Tab-separated table of C-alpha atoms and ligand atoms in Angstrom:
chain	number	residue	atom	x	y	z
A	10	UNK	CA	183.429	273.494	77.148
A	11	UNK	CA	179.940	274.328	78.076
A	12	UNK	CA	178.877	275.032	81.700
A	13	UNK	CA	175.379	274.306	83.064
A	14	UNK	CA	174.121	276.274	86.190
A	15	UNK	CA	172.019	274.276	88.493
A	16	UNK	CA	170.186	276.293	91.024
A	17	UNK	CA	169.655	273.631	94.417
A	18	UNK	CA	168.109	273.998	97.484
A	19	UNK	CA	167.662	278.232	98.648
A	20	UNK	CA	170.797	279.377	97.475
A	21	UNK	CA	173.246	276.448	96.423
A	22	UNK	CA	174.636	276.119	92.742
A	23	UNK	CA	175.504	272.785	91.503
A	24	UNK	CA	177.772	273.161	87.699
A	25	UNK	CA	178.115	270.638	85.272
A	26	UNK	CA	180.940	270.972	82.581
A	27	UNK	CA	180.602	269.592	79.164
A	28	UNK	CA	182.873	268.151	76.653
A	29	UNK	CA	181.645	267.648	72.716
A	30	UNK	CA	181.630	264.432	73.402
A	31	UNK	CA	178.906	263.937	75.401
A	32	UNK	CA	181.046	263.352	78.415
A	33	UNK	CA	180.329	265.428	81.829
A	34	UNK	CA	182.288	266.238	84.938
A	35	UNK	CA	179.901	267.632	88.567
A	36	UNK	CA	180.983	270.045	90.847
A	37	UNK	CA	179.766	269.851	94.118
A	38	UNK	CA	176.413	268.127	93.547
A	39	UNK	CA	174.298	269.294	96.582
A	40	UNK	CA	171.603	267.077	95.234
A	41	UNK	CA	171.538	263.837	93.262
A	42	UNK	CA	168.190	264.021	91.399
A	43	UNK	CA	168.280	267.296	88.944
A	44	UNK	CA	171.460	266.640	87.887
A	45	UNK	CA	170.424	262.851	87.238
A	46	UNK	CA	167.714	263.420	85.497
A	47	UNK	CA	169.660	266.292	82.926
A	48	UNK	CA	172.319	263.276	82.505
A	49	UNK	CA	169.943	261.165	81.212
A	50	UNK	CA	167.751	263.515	79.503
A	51	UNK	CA	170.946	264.364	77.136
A	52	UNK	CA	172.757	260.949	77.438
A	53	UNK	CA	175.835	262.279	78.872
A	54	UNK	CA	178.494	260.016	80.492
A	55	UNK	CA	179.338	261.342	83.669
A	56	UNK	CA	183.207	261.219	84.391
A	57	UNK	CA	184.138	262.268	87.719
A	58	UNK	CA	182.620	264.470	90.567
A	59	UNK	CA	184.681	267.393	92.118
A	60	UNK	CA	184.272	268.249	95.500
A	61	UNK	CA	185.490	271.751	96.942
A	62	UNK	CA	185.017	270.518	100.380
A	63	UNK	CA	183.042	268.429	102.441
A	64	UNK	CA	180.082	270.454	103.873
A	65	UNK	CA	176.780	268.716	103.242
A	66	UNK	CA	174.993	271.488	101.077
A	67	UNK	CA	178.340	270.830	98.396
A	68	UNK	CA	178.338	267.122	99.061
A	69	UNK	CA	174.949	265.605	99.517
A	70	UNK	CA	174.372	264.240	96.389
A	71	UNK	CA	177.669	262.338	95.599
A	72	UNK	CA	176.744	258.596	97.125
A	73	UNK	CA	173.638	258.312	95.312
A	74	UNK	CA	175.425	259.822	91.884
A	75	UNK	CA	178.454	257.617	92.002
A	76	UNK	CA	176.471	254.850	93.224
A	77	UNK	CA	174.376	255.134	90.096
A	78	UNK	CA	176.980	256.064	87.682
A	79	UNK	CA	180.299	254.599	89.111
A	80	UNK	CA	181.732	258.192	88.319
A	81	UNK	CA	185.530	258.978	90.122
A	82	UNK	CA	184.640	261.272	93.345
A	83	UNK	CA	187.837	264.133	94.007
A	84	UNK	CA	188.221	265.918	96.815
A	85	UNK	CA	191.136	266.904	98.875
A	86	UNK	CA	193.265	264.862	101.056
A	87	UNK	CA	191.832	266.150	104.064
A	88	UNK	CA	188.185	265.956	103.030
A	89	UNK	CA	186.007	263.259	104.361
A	90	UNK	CA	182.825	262.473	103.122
A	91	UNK	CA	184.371	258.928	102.374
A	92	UNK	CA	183.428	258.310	99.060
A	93	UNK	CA	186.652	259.570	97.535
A	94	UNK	CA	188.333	257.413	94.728
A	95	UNK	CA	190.996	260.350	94.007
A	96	UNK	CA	192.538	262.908	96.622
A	97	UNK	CA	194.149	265.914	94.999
A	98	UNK	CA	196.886	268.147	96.039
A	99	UNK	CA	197.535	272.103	95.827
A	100	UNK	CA	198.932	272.156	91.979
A	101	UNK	CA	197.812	268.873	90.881
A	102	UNK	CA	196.701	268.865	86.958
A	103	UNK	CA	194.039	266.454	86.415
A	104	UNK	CA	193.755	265.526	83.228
A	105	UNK	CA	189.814	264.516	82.793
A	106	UNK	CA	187.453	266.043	80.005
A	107	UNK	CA	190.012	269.082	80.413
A	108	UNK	CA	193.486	269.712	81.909
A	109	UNK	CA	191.988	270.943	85.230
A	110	UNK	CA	194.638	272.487	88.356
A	111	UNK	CA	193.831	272.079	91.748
A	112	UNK	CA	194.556	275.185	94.128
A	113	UNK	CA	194.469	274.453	97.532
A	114	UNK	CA	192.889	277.219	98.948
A	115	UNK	CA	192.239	276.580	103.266
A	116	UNK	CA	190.199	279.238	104.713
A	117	UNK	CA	186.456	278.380	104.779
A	118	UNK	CA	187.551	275.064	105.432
A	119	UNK	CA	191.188	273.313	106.151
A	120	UNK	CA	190.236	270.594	102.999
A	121	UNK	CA	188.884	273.633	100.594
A	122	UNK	CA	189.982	273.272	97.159
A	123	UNK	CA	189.478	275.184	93.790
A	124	UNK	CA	189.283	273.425	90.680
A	125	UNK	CA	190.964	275.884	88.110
A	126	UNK	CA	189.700	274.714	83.875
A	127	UNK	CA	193.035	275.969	82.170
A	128	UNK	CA	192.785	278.610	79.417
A	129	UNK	CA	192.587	277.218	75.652
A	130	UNK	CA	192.742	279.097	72.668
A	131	UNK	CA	189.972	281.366	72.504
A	132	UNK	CA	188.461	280.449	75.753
A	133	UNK	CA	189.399	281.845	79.382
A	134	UNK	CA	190.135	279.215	82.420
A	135	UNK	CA	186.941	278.775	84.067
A	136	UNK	CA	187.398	278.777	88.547
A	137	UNK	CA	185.268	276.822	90.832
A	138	UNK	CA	185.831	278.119	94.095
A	139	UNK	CA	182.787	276.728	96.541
A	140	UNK	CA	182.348	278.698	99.529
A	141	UNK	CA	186.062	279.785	99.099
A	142	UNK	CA	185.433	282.898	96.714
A	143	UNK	CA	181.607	284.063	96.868
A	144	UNK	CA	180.651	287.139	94.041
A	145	UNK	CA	181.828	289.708	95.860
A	146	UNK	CA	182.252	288.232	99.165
A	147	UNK	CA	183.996	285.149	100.559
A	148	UNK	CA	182.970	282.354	102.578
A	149	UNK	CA	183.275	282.427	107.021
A	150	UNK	CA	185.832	281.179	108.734
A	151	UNK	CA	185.395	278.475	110.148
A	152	UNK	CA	188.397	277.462	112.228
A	153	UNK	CA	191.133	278.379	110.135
A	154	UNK	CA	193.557	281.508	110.656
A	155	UNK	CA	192.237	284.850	109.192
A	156	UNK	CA	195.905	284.746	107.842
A	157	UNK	CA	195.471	281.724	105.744
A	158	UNK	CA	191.878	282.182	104.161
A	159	UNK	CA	193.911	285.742	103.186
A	160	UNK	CA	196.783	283.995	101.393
A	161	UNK	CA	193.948	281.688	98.988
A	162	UNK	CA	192.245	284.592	98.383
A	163	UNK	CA	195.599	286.146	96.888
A	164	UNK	CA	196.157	283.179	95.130
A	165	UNK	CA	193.307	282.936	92.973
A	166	UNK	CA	193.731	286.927	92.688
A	167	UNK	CA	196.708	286.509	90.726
A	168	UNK	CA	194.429	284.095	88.154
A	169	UNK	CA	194.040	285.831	84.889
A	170	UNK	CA	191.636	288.718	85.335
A	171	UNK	CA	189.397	287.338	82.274
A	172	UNK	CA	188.807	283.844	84.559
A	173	UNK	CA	185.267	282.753	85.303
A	174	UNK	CA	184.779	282.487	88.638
A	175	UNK	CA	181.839	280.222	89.782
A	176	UNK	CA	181.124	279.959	93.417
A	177	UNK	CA	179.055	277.627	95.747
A	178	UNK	CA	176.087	280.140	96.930
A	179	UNK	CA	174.200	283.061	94.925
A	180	UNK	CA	175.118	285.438	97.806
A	181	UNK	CA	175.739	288.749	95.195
A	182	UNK	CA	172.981	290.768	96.120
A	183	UNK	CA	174.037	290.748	99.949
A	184	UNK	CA	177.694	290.985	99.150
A	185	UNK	CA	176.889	294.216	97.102
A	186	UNK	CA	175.323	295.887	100.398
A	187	UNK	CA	177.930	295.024	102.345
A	188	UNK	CA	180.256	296.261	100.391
A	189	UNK	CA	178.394	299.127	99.992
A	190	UNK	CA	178.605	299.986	103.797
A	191	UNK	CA	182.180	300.283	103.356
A	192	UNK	CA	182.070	302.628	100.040
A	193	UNK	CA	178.806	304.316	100.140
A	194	UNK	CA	179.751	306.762	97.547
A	195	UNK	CA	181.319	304.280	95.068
A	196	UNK	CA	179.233	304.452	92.474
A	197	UNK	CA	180.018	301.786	90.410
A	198	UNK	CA	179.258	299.149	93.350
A	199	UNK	CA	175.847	301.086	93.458
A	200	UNK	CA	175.640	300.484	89.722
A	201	UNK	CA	176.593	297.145	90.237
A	202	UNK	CA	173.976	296.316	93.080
A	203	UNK	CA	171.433	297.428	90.860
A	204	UNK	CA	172.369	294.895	87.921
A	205	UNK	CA	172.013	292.087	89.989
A	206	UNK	CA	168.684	293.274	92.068
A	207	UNK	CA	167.690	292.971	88.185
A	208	UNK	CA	169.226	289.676	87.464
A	209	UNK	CA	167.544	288.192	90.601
A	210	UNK	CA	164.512	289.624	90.400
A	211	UNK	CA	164.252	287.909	87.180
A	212	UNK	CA	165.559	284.850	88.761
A	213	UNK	CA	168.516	284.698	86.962
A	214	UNK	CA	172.183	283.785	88.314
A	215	UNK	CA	174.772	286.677	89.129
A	216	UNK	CA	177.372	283.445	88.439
A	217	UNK	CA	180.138	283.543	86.486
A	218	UNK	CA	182.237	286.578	87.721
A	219	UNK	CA	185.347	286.906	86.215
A	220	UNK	CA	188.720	287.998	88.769
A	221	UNK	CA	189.260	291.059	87.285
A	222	UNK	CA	185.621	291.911	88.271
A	223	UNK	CA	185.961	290.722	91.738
A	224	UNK	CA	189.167	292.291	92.055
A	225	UNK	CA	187.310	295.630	91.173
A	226	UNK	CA	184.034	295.173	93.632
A	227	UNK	CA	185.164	292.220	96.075
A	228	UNK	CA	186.185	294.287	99.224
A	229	UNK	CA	187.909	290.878	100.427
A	230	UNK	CA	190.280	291.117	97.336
A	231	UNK	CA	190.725	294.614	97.801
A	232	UNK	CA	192.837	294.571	101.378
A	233	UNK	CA	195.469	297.098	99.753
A	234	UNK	CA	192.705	299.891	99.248
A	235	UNK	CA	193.287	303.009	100.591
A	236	UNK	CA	189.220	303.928	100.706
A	237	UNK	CA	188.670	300.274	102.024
A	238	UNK	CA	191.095	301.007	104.593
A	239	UNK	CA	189.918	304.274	105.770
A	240	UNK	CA	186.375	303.115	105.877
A	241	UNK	CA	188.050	300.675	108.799
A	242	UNK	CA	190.080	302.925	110.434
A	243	UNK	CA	193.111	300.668	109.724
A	244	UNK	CA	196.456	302.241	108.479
A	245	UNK	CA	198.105	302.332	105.187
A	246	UNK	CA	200.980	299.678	107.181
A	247	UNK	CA	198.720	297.383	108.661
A	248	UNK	CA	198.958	293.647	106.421
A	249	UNK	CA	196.935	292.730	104.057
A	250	UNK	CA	195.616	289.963	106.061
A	251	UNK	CA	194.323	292.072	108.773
A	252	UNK	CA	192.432	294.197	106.953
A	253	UNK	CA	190.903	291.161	105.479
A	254	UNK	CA	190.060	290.176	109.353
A	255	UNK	CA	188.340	292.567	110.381
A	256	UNK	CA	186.367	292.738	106.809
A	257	UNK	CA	185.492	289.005	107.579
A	258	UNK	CA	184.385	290.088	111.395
A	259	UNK	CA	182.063	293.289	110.158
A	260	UNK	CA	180.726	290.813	107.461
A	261	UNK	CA	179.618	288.163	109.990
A	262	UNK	CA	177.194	290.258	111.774
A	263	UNK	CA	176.087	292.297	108.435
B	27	FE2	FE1	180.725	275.414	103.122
């Protein structure tokens, strides 16, 4: 499986996952005319379209795509863009290029979903997680209970730590300094910060992650650390999910 990184619009990625065949499947096509023109460049066959959730800067591509291509549009049940042929629920396998699972994963939005690529031999499970799981951040809340973007965090923590994670927005660098604020003496998240000032000052992509790495630097996946928690004043009782509260509300007016 080969995965191709399409930078859209300021910050936006748009990923396009490969078979051998010359067969494609789009995640969360922003825009309709780079990936078009790649399709046609190579001579792919475009499959399906996978949509973590309906917000225009994942979706606004995906009526002039499938209108060109006929391609299956997924999204979740709740989603509603409109164009869906397929809606998909928490634990679902689809079985297009690859055996793909569907996490539901509510938080940034009530109809965000994760497409999971399972392992194969030799080859870890690739994530897609939209503006669910950011590089060392995670998407606002918007609407939903701190409690429940908490639990879909957890659940894609307990992925395989070798997992590519692949997110919506290249975010990293600002994630890093955030995360910084709350452990300015850890110095591998200074290390860190400076690897991807590098990578983006070269214009490169800080995507994939993997979990284990975000379960190392993402502060949001980190709601059991002690230095985390004394950093917020919160004690070693409080839940998980509050901690991860009052990390979302510092983070919203970093
Ligand atoms: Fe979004």
């Amino acid at each position: 499986m080969k995965v191709r990184i399409f930078p859209a619009y300021e910050d936006n990625y748009i990923y396009l996952i490969e078979d051998e065949k010359g067969s494609a499947i789009l995640i969360d096509p922003s825009e309709a005319r780079l990936v078009l023109e790649y399709i046609k460049q190579q001579s792919l066959t475009l499959t399906a379209i996978l949509i973590t959730h309906s917000h225009a800067d994942h979706t606004g591509g995906v009526e002039t795509i499938k209108t060109l291509t006929g391609c299956l549009v997924v999204s979740a049940q709740s989603g509603s863009i409109g164009l869906q042929d397929l809606h998909v629920q928490d634990g679902q396998i689809l079985d297009l290029l690859f055996p793909i699972r569907v996490l539901s994963t509510p938080g940034h939005t009530l109809d965000s979903v994760c497409y999971y690529v399972l392992p194969s031999p030799g080859q870890p499970g690739s994530l897609f997680t939209g503006d669910c799981l950011f590089i060392h951040g995670c998407g606002r809340l918007m609407g939903q209970p701190s409690q429940v973007f908490w639990q879909s965090l957890q659940k894609l923590s307990a992925l395989p730590p070798e997992t590519l994670v692949y997110c919506g927005h290249e975010y990293t660098e600002e994630n890093c300094r955030f995360a910084l604020t709350l452990e300015p003496n850890n110095l591998h998240l200074r290390q860190r910060l400076e690897e991807v000032r590098r990578q983006t000052k070269q214009g490169l992509p800080t995507v994939p992650s993997s979990i284990g790495l975000e379960k190392t630097f993402n502060p949001f996946l980190r709601t059991e650390s002690e230095s985390i928690r004394r950093a917020l004043a919160m004690p070693p009782e409080a839940p998980g999910w509050q901690v991860f509260a009052e990390l979302r509300r510092r983070k919203d007016r970093f």
